[in-house]
Amino acid sequence: MLKRRTVLQGALASALLAGCSSEKPTGPARTKDNPFGVVADRPVEVVVSEEYGGFGAPQYRAKYQQATVTVTPTKQLRDLLQSRFAAGSPPDVVLNTGDKALTVSRLVADGQLTDLGPLLAAPSWENKDAKVQDVVLPGLLDSGRYDGSLRSLNYLVDVYGLWYSARLFQQRGWDLPRTWPELLALGAEMRAAGLGPFTYAGVHPYYVFEAVLTLAVKTGGHDVAKRIDNLEDGAWKDPSVTRAITAFGELARRGLIATGTSELDHTGSQTRLMQSKAGLLPCGNWLENEMKPVIPDGFGLTVFGLPPLDGSPALPRGVHVEPGSPLLVPAKGPNEPGGVEYLRAMLSREVAGQVTKETNRLTVVRGAADGQEIGTALRSARDLLTAAGDQAIRWYFADWYPTLGTTAGQLTGQFLAGAFRVDEWTARVQAAADKVKQDSAITKYHRD
């Protein structure tokens, strides 16, 4: 799955602080105020790939005033930490993003990560009568589960949909489409106005594939994605998947995909939207941060969810959300209780709100962006996420089996360029999934 993240440069001086002893203190009795038995004066080492990973340090220090919390930013996570994990001397917390991120599934397989289940059952940072699991958005932490155990806390959330200029829509008198037929009609109006109605990053076709699969799950329900994730026989031949890829094929057949789209990278396709040369673009809500220097004043960058194929979708409020930016607590860190407590601080509404304010990104914490002065882009993404509730659409196969995700994207791009028919697309993607399933060298995962 394509992900683009901004990582920091920073001092690495504290990276050599490995915590030499493997002995872990028994700790004080566990209470609502100290649910993990944190030793108050035991230091905590945090290594982060982005600055916001250190935002929990002030809260931790305020509560445990005798503790030293060291935050080390680095762009070279893998280079810095791989040997430390191997030597049994990792830090206590890791924010794992960027091009040099560690492979979480490998760390899980090697028994390197703490089970974070007790974190969810613990009292929340601000309200001891509410559990942590009650202050996060429903289902969004499931992406960090491996064989039923929560091993990573995916902290930021990307919301996907169709992006447009609110100013352009207002000027042209265009309404947001509520169904797929209305989307086709809008596309015809855009084409008549001289716009390429629909564009995407043709050289990175996972983006348009993402929209296809979102439409399939919105049509048929969560089980569509679960069967695909679990590599079930014939999962890609589900009627909802066939209807979705057929619908996108109709965009191409009607000439509603902007000329030259297949040759555009993500910057090229996004620039077309900013220049109002294209009307709609499928993307995630990092779009605003990435294109901020070139977004015209008053553009009104806004996102809406893919309209359903008809009036009876299984998930009418469904939008694809992708939790990412995993926070990890190494099982062999010198202060495991302190590491889990640090994550509890990161899940406080105060810290999550600060993260949103400083990064213009959404977190998994309920309501953390409420009351903040945010632009149309993040506000519309937040509103979609809030409205989705338990209809938030997620899949994991593209992270579990990256070659399958890449193949599905490539085949989708080829299909929209006219390379083959719908049934051929279905057969080829299903064959790629079957190949993964039959390869005993690939570790398999299951989603309930």
CSV table of C-alpha atoms in Angstrom, one decimal:
chain,number,residue,atom,x,y,z
A,1,MET,CA,0.0,0.0,0.0
A,2,LEU,CA,1.3,3.4,-0.9
A,3,LYS,CA,2.0,5.6,2.0
A,4,ARG,CA,3.8,8.9,2.1
A,5,ARG,CA,4.9,10.2,5.4
A,6,THR,CA,7.1,13.1,6.5
A,7,VAL,CA,9.9,12.1,8.9
A,8,LEU,CA,12.3,14.2,10.9
A,9,GLN,CA,15.9,14.8,11.0
A,10,GLY,CA,17.2,15.1,14.5
A,11,ALA,CA,19.9,14.5,17.1
A,12,LEU,CA,20.8,10.9,17.7
A,13,ALA,CA,22.9,11.4,20.7
A,14,SER,CA,20.6,9.5,23.1
A,15,ALA,CA,20.3,6.6,20.7
A,16,LEU,CA,23.1,4.8,22.5
A,17,LEU,CA,21.1,4.7,25.7
A,18,ALA,CA,20.1,1.1,25.4
A,19,GLY,CA,19.1,0.2,28.9
A,20,CYS,CA,21.9,-2.3,29.7
A,21,SER,CA,20.0,-4.5,32.3
A,22,SER,CA,17.4,-7.0,31.2
A,23,GLU,CA,16.0,-7.1,34.7
A,24,LYS,CA,12.6,-5.6,35.1
A,25,PRO,CA,11.4,-4.3,38.4
A,26,THR,CA,8.3,-5.8,40.1
A,27,GLY,CA,6.9,-2.3,40.4
A,28,PRO,CA,4.2,-0.9,42.8
A,29,ALA,CA,0.7,-2.2,43.1
A,30,ARG,CA,-1.5,-1.6,40.1
A,31,THR,CA,-4.3,0.9,40.6
A,32,LYS,CA,-6.6,3.0,38.5
A,33,ASP,CA,-4.1,5.8,38.6
A,34,ASN,CA,-1.2,3.5,37.8
A,35,PRO,CA,-2.7,0.6,35.9
A,36,PHE,CA,0.6,-0.9,34.7
A,37,GLY,CA,2.7,-0.7,37.9
A,38,VAL,CA,5.0,2.0,36.6
A,39,VAL,CA,8.1,2.6,38.7
A,40,ALA,CA,8.0,6.4,39.2
A,41,ASP,CA,11.7,7.2,38.8
A,42,ARG,CA,12.5,4.7,36.1
A,43,PRO,CA,13.6,6.4,32.8
A,44,VAL,CA,11.7,6.1,29.6
A,45,GLU,CA,13.4,6.1,26.2
A,46,VAL,CA,11.3,7.1,23.2
A,47,VAL,CA,12.6,6.9,19.6
A,48,VAL,CA,10.4,8.6,17.0
A,49,SER,CA,10.4,9.0,13.3
A,50,GLU,CA,8.3,12.2,13.5
A,51,GLU,CA,8.2,14.9,16.1
A,52,TYR,CA,4.7,14.3,17.3
A,53,GLY,CA,5.7,10.9,18.7
A,54,GLY,CA,7.3,12.9,21.6
A,55,PHE,CA,4.3,14.9,22.4
A,56,GLY,CA,3.4,12.5,25.3
A,57,ALA,CA,6.6,13.3,27.2
A,58,PRO,CA,5.4,16.4,29.0
A,59,GLN,CA,2.3,14.6,30.4
A,60,TYR,CA,4.4,11.6,31.4
A,61,ARG,CA,7.0,13.9,33.2
A,62,ALA,CA,4.2,15.8,34.9
A,63,LYS,CA,2.8,12.6,36.4
A,64,TYR,CA,6.1,10.9,37.2
A,65,GLN,CA,8.3,13.9,38.1
A,66,GLN,CA,11.3,11.8,39.1
A,67,ALA,CA,11.4,10.0,35.7
A,68,THR,CA,13.7,11.1,32.8
A,69,VAL,CA,11.9,10.8,29.4
A,70,THR,CA,14.4,10.9,26.5
A,71,VAL,CA,12.9,11.5,23.0
A,72,THR,CA,15.2,10.8,20.1
A,73,PRO,CA,14.0,11.8,16.5
A,74,THR,CA,15.6,10.0,13.6
A,75,LYS,CA,15.0,9.4,9.9
A,76,GLN,CA,17.0,6.2,10.1
A,77,LEU,CA,14.8,4.0,12.4
A,78,ARG,CA,15.8,0.7,10.8
A,79,ASP,CA,19.5,1.5,10.8
A,80,LEU,CA,19.4,2.7,14.4
A,81,LEU,CA,17.1,0.1,16.0
A,82,GLN,CA,17.4,-3.2,14.1
A,83,SER,CA,20.6,-4.2,15.9
A,84,ARG,CA,19.2,-3.1,19.2
A,85,PHE,CA,16.2,-5.3,18.8
A,86,ALA,CA,18.5,-8.2,17.9
A,87,ALA,CA,20.7,-7.5,20.9
A,88,GLY,CA,17.7,-7.4,23.3
A,89,SER,CA,18.2,-3.7,24.2
A,90,PRO,CA,15.5,-1.8,22.3
A,91,PRO,CA,14.0,1.5,23.6
A,92,ASP,CA,10.8,1.6,25.5
A,93,VAL,CA,8.6,3.2,22.8
A,94,VAL,CA,9.0,3.6,19.0
A,95,LEU,CA,7.0,5.7,16.6
A,96,ASN,CA,7.5,3.6,13.4
A,97,THR,CA,7.0,5.5,10.2
A,98,GLY,CA,8.9,6.5,7.1
A,99,ASP,CA,11.0,4.9,4.4
A,100,LYS,CA,13.3,3.4,7.1
A,101,ALA,CA,10.5,2.0,9.2
A,102,LEU,CA,10.9,-1.4,10.9
A,103,THR,CA,8.8,-4.3,9.6
A,104,VAL,CA,6.1,-4.7,12.3
A,105,SER,CA,5.1,-8.2,11.1
A,106,ARG,CA,8.7,-9.4,11.5
A,107,LEU,CA,9.0,-7.9,15.0
A,108,VAL,CA,5.7,-9.7,15.9
A,109,ALA,CA,6.9,-13.0,14.5
A,110,ASP,CA,10.1,-12.6,16.5
A,111,GLY,CA,8.2,-12.0,19.8
A,112,GLN,CA,9.6,-8.5,20.0
A,113,LEU,CA,6.4,-6.5,20.7
A,114,THR,CA,4.3,-6.2,23.9
A,115,ASP,CA,0.7,-7.3,23.8
A,116,LEU,CA,-1.1,-4.0,24.2
A,117,GLY,CA,-4.5,-5.6,25.1
A,118,PRO,CA,-4.1,-4.4,28.8
A,119,LEU,CA,-3.8,-0.8,27.5
A,120,LEU,CA,-7.3,-0.9,26.0
A,121,ALA,CA,-8.8,-2.2,29.3
A,122,ALA,CA,-7.0,0.4,31.4
A,123,PRO,CA,-8.6,3.6,32.6
A,124,SER,CA,-8.2,6.5,30.1
A,125,TRP,CA,-5.7,9.2,31.0
A,126,GLU,CA,-8.2,11.9,31.7
A,127,ASN,CA,-11.2,9.9,33.0
A,128,LYS,CA,-10.4,7.0,35.3
A,129,ASP,CA,-14.1,5.8,35.0
A,130,ALA,CA,-13.7,5.3,31.2
A,131,LYS,CA,-11.5,2.7,29.5
A,132,VAL,CA,-9.0,3.6,26.9
A,133,GLN,CA,-10.9,1.5,24.3
A,134,ASP,CA,-13.9,3.8,24.9
A,135,VAL,CA,-12.0,7.0,24.0
A,136,VAL,CA,-10.8,5.7,20.6
A,137,LEU,CA,-12.9,5.5,17.5
A,138,PRO,CA,-14.5,2.1,17.0
A,139,GLY,CA,-12.5,-0.6,15.3
A,140,LEU,CA,-9.6,1.5,14.2
A,141,LEU,CA,-7.1,-0.2,16.4
A,142,ASP,CA,-7.8,-3.6,14.8
A,143,SER,CA,-5.3,-3.0,12.1
A,144,GLY,CA,-2.6,-3.5,14.8
A,145,ARG,CA,-3.8,-6.9,15.7
A,146,TYR,CA,-1.8,-10.0,14.8
A,147,ASP,CA,-3.5,-13.4,15.5
A,148,GLY,CA,-5.9,-11.6,17.8
A,149,SER,CA,-3.3,-9.7,19.9
A,150,LEU,CA,-2.8,-6.0,19.7
A,151,ARG,CA,0.9,-5.5,18.9
A,152,SER,CA,1.0,-2.0,17.5
A,153,LEU,CA,-1.1,1.1,18.1
A,154,ASN,CA,-1.8,2.8,14.8
A,155,TYR,CA,-2.2,6.4,15.9
A,156,LEU,CA,-3.0,8.5,12.9
A,157,VAL,CA,-6.0,8.0,10.5
A,158,ASP,CA,-6.2,8.7,6.8
A,159,VAL,CA,-9.6,9.2,5.4
A,160,TYR,CA,-10.1,8.4,1.7
A,161,GLY,CA,-12.7,9.8,-0.7
A,162,LEU,CA,-13.2,12.0,-3.7
A,163,TRP,CA,-11.7,15.5,-3.5
A,164,TYR,CA,-13.0,18.6,-5.2
A,165,SER,CA,-13.0,22.4,-5.1
A,166,ALA,CA,-16.0,23.7,-3.1
A,167,ARG,CA,-15.5,27.0,-4.9
A,168,LEU,CA,-15.6,25.5,-8.3
A,169,PHE,CA,-18.7,23.5,-7.4
A,170,GLN,CA,-20.4,26.6,-6.1
A,171,GLN,CA,-19.5,28.6,-9.2
A,172,ARG,CA,-20.8,26.0,-11.5
A,173,GLY,CA,-23.9,25.2,-9.5
A,174,TRP,CA,-22.9,21.5,-9.1
A,175,ASP,CA,-24.3,19.4,-6.4
A,176,LEU,CA,-22.5,16.5,-4.7
A,177,PRO,CA,-23.7,13.2,-6.3
A,178,ARG,CA,-25.7,10.9,-4.0
A,179,THR,CA,-25.6,7.9,-6.2
A,180,TRP,CA,-23.4,6.5,-8.9
A,181,PRO,CA,-25.8,7.5,-11.7
A,182,GLU,CA,-25.6,11.1,-10.3
A,183,LEU,CA,-21.8,10.8,-10.4
A,184,LEU,CA,-21.9,9.9,-14.1
A,185,ALA,CA,-24.3,12.8,-14.8
A,186,LEU,CA,-22.0,15.2,-13.0
A,187,GLY,CA,-19.0,13.8,-14.9
A,188,ALA,CA,-20.8,14.6,-18.2
A,189,GLU,CA,-21.4,18.2,-17.0
A,190,MET,CA,-17.7,18.5,-16.1
A,191,ARG,CA,-16.7,17.3,-19.5
A,192,ALA,CA,-19.0,19.7,-21.2
A,193,ALA,CA,-17.4,22.5,-19.1
A,194,GLY,CA,-14.0,21.5,-20.5
A,195,LEU,CA,-12.7,19.7,-17.4
A,196,GLY,CA,-11.3,16.2,-17.2
A,197,PRO,CA,-14.0,14.9,-14.8
A,198,PHE,CA,-12.0,12.2,-13.0
A,199,THR,CA,-8.3,11.8,-12.6
A,200,TYR,CA,-5.9,9.8,-10.5
A,201,ALA,CA,-2.2,8.9,-10.2
A,202,GLY,CA,-2.0,6.6,-13.2
A,203,VAL,CA,1.6,5.5,-12.5
A,204,HIS,CA,0.5,4.6,-8.9
A,205,PRO,CA,-2.8,2.9,-9.7
A,206,TYR,CA,-3.3,1.6,-6.2
A,207,TYR,CA,-5.1,4.9,-5.5
A,208,VAL,CA,-7.9,4.2,-8.0
A,209,PHE,CA,-7.9,0.5,-7.0
A,210,GLU,CA,-8.6,1.8,-3.4
A,211,ALA,CA,-11.7,3.6,-4.7
A,212,VAL,CA,-12.9,0.4,-6.5
A,213,LEU,CA,-12.5,-1.7,-3.4
A,214,THR,CA,-14.2,0.9,-1.2
A,215,LEU,CA,-17.2,0.9,-3.6
A,216,ALA,CA,-17.3,-2.9,-3.4
A,217,VAL,CA,-17.3,-3.0,0.4
A,218,LYS,CA,-19.8,-0.1,0.6
A,219,THR,CA,-22.1,-2.2,-1.7
A,220,GLY,CA,-21.7,-5.6,-0.1
A,221,GLY,CA,-20.7,-4.9,3.5
A,222,HIS,CA,-17.6,-5.6,5.7
A,223,ASP,CA,-17.6,-9.3,4.8
A,224,VAL,CA,-16.4,-8.5,1.3
A,225,ALA,CA,-13.2,-7.1,2.7
A,226,LYS,CA,-12.9,-9.8,5.4
A,227,ARG,CA,-13.0,-12.6,2.8
A,228,ILE,CA,-10.4,-10.8,0.7
A,229,ASP,CA,-8.2,-10.3,3.7
A,230,ASN,CA,-8.5,-14.0,4.7
A,231,LEU,CA,-7.6,-15.2,1.2
A,232,GLU,CA,-10.9,-17.1,0.9
A,233,ASP,CA,-11.5,-19.0,-2.3
A,234,GLY,CA,-13.3,-16.9,-4.9
A,235,ALA,CA,-13.3,-13.7,-2.7
A,236,TRP,CA,-12.5,-11.5,-5.6
A,237,LYS,CA,-15.4,-12.9,-7.6
A,238,ASP,CA,-17.9,-11.6,-5.1
A,239,PRO,CA,-20.7,-9.8,-7.1
A,240,SER,CA,-20.1,-6.6,-5.2
A,241,VAL,CA,-16.5,-6.5,-6.4
A,242,THR,CA,-17.6,-7.2,-10.0
A,243,ARG,CA,-20.2,-4.4,-9.8
A,244,ALA,CA,-17.6,-2.0,-8.5
A,245,ILE,CA,-15.0,-2.6,-11.1
A,246,THR,CA,-17.7,-2.5,-13.8
A,247,ALA,CA,-18.8,0.9,-12.5
A,248,PHE,CA,-15.3,2.3,-12.8
A,249,GLY,CA,-15.0,0.8,-16.2
A,250,GLU,CA,-18.1,2.8,-17.1
A,251,LEU,CA,-16.2,6.0,-16.2
A,252,ALA,CA,-13.6,5.0,-18.8
A,253,ARG,CA,-16.1,3.9,-21.4
A,254,ARG,CA,-18.0,7.2,-21.2
A,255,GLY,CA,-14.8,9.2,-21.5
A,256,LEU,CA,-15.0,10.6,-18.0
A,257,ILE,CA,-11.4,9.9,-17.0
A,258,ALA,CA,-9.1,12.9,-17.9
A,259,THR,CA,-6.9,12.4,-20.9
A,260,GLY,CA,-3.3,11.5,-20.0
A,261,THR,CA,-4.3,10.2,-16.5
A,262,SER,CA,-2.5,6.9,-17.0
A,263,GLU,CA,0.8,8.8,-17.3
A,264,LEU,CA,0.4,11.0,-14.3
A,265,ASP,CA,2.2,10.5,-10.9
A,266,HIS,CA,0.6,11.6,-7.7
A,267,THR,CA,1.9,15.1,-8.0
A,268,GLY,CA,0.7,15.5,-11.5
A,269,SER,CA,-2.8,14.3,-10.8
A,270,GLN,CA,-3.1,16.4,-7.7
A,271,THR,CA,-1.9,19.5,-9.5
A,272,ARG,CA,-4.6,19.0,-12.2
A,273,LEU,CA,-7.2,19.2,-9.4
A,274,MET,CA,-5.6,22.3,-7.9
A,275,GLN,CA,-5.6,24.0,-11.3
A,276,SER,CA,-9.3,23.0,-11.8
A,277,LYS,CA,-8.4,21.1,-14.9
A,278,ALA,CA,-9.9,18.0,-13.3
A,279,GLY,CA,-13.0,17.9,-11.1
A,280,LEU,CA,-12.6,14.8,-8.9
A,281,LEU,CA,-9.6,13.0,-7.4
A,282,PRO,CA,-9.5,9.9,-5.2
A,283,CYS,CA,-7.0,10.3,-2.5
A,284,GLY,CA,-6.4,10.3,1.3
A,285,ASN,CA,-6.5,13.4,3.6
A,286,TRP,CA,-2.7,13.9,3.5
A,287,LEU,CA,-3.5,15.7,0.2
A,288,GLU,CA,-3.8,19.1,1.9
A,289,ASN,CA,-0.4,18.9,3.6
A,290,GLU,CA,1.3,17.6,0.5
A,291,MET,CA,-0.1,20.2,-1.8
A,292,LYS,CA,-0.4,23.1,0.6
A,293,PRO,CA,2.1,25.4,-1.3
A,294,VAL,CA,0.0,25.3,-4.5
A,295,ILE,CA,-3.6,25.2,-3.2
A,296,PRO,CA,-5.2,28.4,-4.6
A,297,ASP,CA,-6.7,30.9,-2.0
A,298,GLY,CA,-10.3,30.2,-1.6
A,299,PHE,CA,-10.1,26.8,-3.4
A,300,GLY,CA,-12.1,25.1,-0.7
A,301,LEU,CA,-10.4,21.7,-0.8
A,302,THR,CA,-13.1,19.2,0.4
A,303,VAL,CA,-13.7,15.5,0.4
A,304,PHE,CA,-16.9,13.4,0.1
A,305,GLY,CA,-17.4,9.7,0.3
A,306,LEU,CA,-17.9,7.6,-2.8
A,307,PRO,CA,-21.6,7.6,-3.8
A,308,PRO,CA,-23.2,4.2,-3.7
A,309,LEU,CA,-24.1,2.3,-6.8
A,310,ASP,CA,-27.8,2.4,-5.9
A,311,GLY,CA,-30.2,3.3,-3.1
A,312,SER,CA,-29.6,0.2,-1.0
A,313,PRO,CA,-25.9,-0.1,-0.1
A,314,ALA,CA,-24.9,-2.3,2.8
A,315,LEU,CA,-22.8,0.6,4.3
A,316,PRO,CA,-24.4,3.9,3.3
A,317,ARG,CA,-22.1,5.9,5.5
A,318,GLY,CA,-19.1,3.8,4.6
A,319,VAL,CA,-15.7,5.4,3.9
A,320,HIS,CA,-12.3,3.8,3.7
A,321,VAL,CA,-10.1,4.8,6.6
A,322,GLU,CA,-6.5,3.7,7.1
A,323,PRO,CA,-5.0,3.8,10.6
A,324,GLY,CA,-1.3,4.1,10.4
A,325,SER,CA,1.8,5.5,12.1
A,326,PRO,CA,2.2,2.7,14.6
A,327,LEU,CA,3.4,3.2,18.1
A,328,LEU,CA,5.3,0.2,19.4
A,329,VAL,CA,6.3,-1.0,22.9
A,330,PRO,CA,9.2,-3.4,22.6
A,331,ALA,CA,8.7,-6.5,24.9
A,332,LYS,CA,12.4,-6.5,25.8
A,333,GLY,CA,12.7,-2.8,26.6
A,334,PRO,CA,14.0,-1.9,30.0
A,335,ASN,CA,10.8,-0.2,31.1
A,336,GLU,CA,7.9,-2.0,29.5
A,337,PRO,CA,5.3,-0.6,32.0
A,338,GLY,CA,6.5,2.9,31.4
A,339,GLY,CA,6.3,2.3,27.6
A,340,VAL,CA,2.7,1.2,27.8
A,341,GLU,CA,1.9,4.2,30.1
A,342,TYR,CA,3.5,6.5,27.6
A,343,LEU,CA,1.0,5.2,25.0
A,344,ARG,CA,-1.8,5.9,27.4
A,345,ALA,CA,-0.6,9.5,27.6
A,346,MET,CA,-0.5,9.7,23.8
A,347,LEU,CA,-4.1,8.6,23.7
A,348,SER,CA,-5.2,11.4,26.0
A,349,ARG,CA,-7.5,14.0,24.3
A,350,GLU,CA,-5.0,16.8,25.1
A,351,VAL,CA,-2.1,15.2,23.4
A,352,ALA,CA,-4.1,13.9,20.5
A,353,GLY,CA,-5.5,17.4,20.0
A,354,GLN,CA,-2.0,18.9,20.0
A,355,VAL,CA,-1.0,16.3,17.4
A,356,THR,CA,-3.9,17.4,15.1
A,357,LYS,CA,-3.1,21.1,15.7
A,358,GLU,CA,0.6,20.6,14.9
A,359,THR,CA,0.4,18.1,12.0
A,360,ASN,CA,-3.0,18.8,10.5
A,361,ARG,CA,-3.7,15.1,10.8
A,362,LEU,CA,-6.5,13.1,12.5
A,363,THR,CA,-5.8,10.6,15.3
A,364,VAL,CA,-7.7,7.6,16.5
A,365,VAL,CA,-8.9,9.5,19.6
A,366,ARG,CA,-12.5,10.5,19.6
A,367,GLY,CA,-13.2,14.2,19.3
A,368,ALA,CA,-9.6,15.3,19.5
A,369,ALA,CA,-10.0,17.6,16.6
A,370,ASP,CA,-13.3,19.1,17.8
A,371,GLY,CA,-13.2,22.8,18.6
A,372,GLN,CA,-10.0,23.4,16.6
A,373,GLU,CA,-9.6,25.9,13.8
A,374,ILE,CA,-9.1,23.6,10.9
A,375,GLY,CA,-9.6,24.1,7.2
A,376,THR,CA,-12.2,22.6,4.8
A,377,ALA,CA,-10.0,19.6,3.9
A,378,LEU,CA,-9.4,18.3,7.4
A,379,ARG,CA,-12.9,19.3,8.6
A,380,SER,CA,-14.6,17.4,5.9
A,381,ALA,CA,-12.4,14.4,6.5
A,382,ARG,CA,-13.1,14.5,10.2
A,383,ASP,CA,-16.9,14.7,9.5
A,384,LEU,CA,-16.8,11.7,7.2
A,385,LEU,CA,-14.8,9.7,9.8
A,386,THR,CA,-17.2,10.7,12.6
A,387,ALA,CA,-20.3,9.9,10.5
A,388,ALA,CA,-19.0,6.5,9.4
A,389,GLY,CA,-18.8,5.1,13.0
A,390,ASP,CA,-19.0,1.3,12.7
A,391,GLN,CA,-19.3,1.6,8.9
A,392,ALA,CA,-15.7,2.7,8.5
A,393,ILE,CA,-14.2,0.5,5.8
A,394,ARG,CA,-10.9,-1.2,6.4
A,395,TRP,CA,-8.8,-3.9,4.8
A,396,TYR,CA,-5.4,-5.3,5.7
A,397,PHE,CA,-4.3,-7.6,2.8
A,398,ALA,CA,-2.3,-5.0,1.1
A,399,ASP,CA,-0.1,-4.5,4.2
A,400,TRP,CA,0.0,-8.3,5.1
A,401,TYR,CA,0.7,-9.3,1.5
A,402,PRO,CA,2.2,-6.2,-0.3
A,403,THR,CA,2.8,-7.9,-3.6
A,404,LEU,CA,-0.9,-8.7,-3.8
A,405,GLY,CA,-1.8,-5.1,-3.2
A,406,THR,CA,0.6,-3.9,-5.8
A,407,THR,CA,-0.7,-6.5,-8.3
A,408,ALA,CA,-4.3,-5.5,-7.7
A,409,GLY,CA,-3.4,-1.8,-8.3
A,410,GLN,CA,-1.5,-2.5,-11.5
A,411,LEU,CA,-4.3,-4.7,-12.9
A,412,THR,CA,-6.8,-2.0,-12.1
A,413,GLY,CA,-4.8,0.6,-14.0
A,414,GLN,CA,-4.4,-1.7,-17.0
A,415,PHE,CA,-8.1,-2.5,-17.0
A,416,LEU,CA,-9.1,1.2,-17.0
A,417,ALA,CA,-6.7,1.7,-19.9
A,418,GLY,CA,-8.6,-0.9,-21.8
A,419,ALA,CA,-6.2,-3.8,-21.6
A,420,PHE,CA,-8.8,-6.4,-20.8
A,421,ARG,CA,-12.4,-7.1,-19.8
A,422,VAL,CA,-14.0,-7.1,-16.3
A,423,ASP,CA,-14.0,-10.9,-16.1
A,424,GLU,CA,-10.3,-11.0,-17.0
A,425,TRP,CA,-9.5,-8.4,-14.3
A,426,THR,CA,-11.4,-10.6,-11.7
A,427,ALA,CA,-9.6,-13.7,-12.8
A,428,ARG,CA,-6.2,-12.2,-12.7
A,429,VAL,CA,-6.6,-10.6,-9.2
A,430,GLN,CA,-8.1,-13.8,-7.9
A,431,ALA,CA,-5.1,-15.8,-9.4
A,432,ALA,CA,-2.7,-13.4,-7.6
A,433,ALA,CA,-4.5,-14.0,-4.3
A,434,ASP,CA,-4.5,-17.7,-4.8
A,435,LYS,CA,-0.8,-17.6,-5.4
A,436,VAL,CA,-0.2,-15.9,-2.1
A,437,LYS,CA,-2.5,-18.4,-0.3
A,438,GLN,CA,-0.6,-21.4,-1.8
A,439,ASP,CA,2.8,-20.1,-1.0
A,440,SER,CA,3.9,-21.8,2.3
A,441,ALA,CA,6.8,-19.4,2.6
A,442,ILE,CA,4.4,-16.4,3.2
A,443,THR,CA,3.1,-16.0,6.8
A,444,LYS,CA,-0.7,-15.8,6.7
A,445,TYR,CA,-2.9,-13.7,8.9
A,446,HIS,CA,-6.5,-14.0,9.8
A,447,ARG,CA,-9.2,-11.3,10.4
A,448,ASP,CA,-12.3,-12.1,12.5
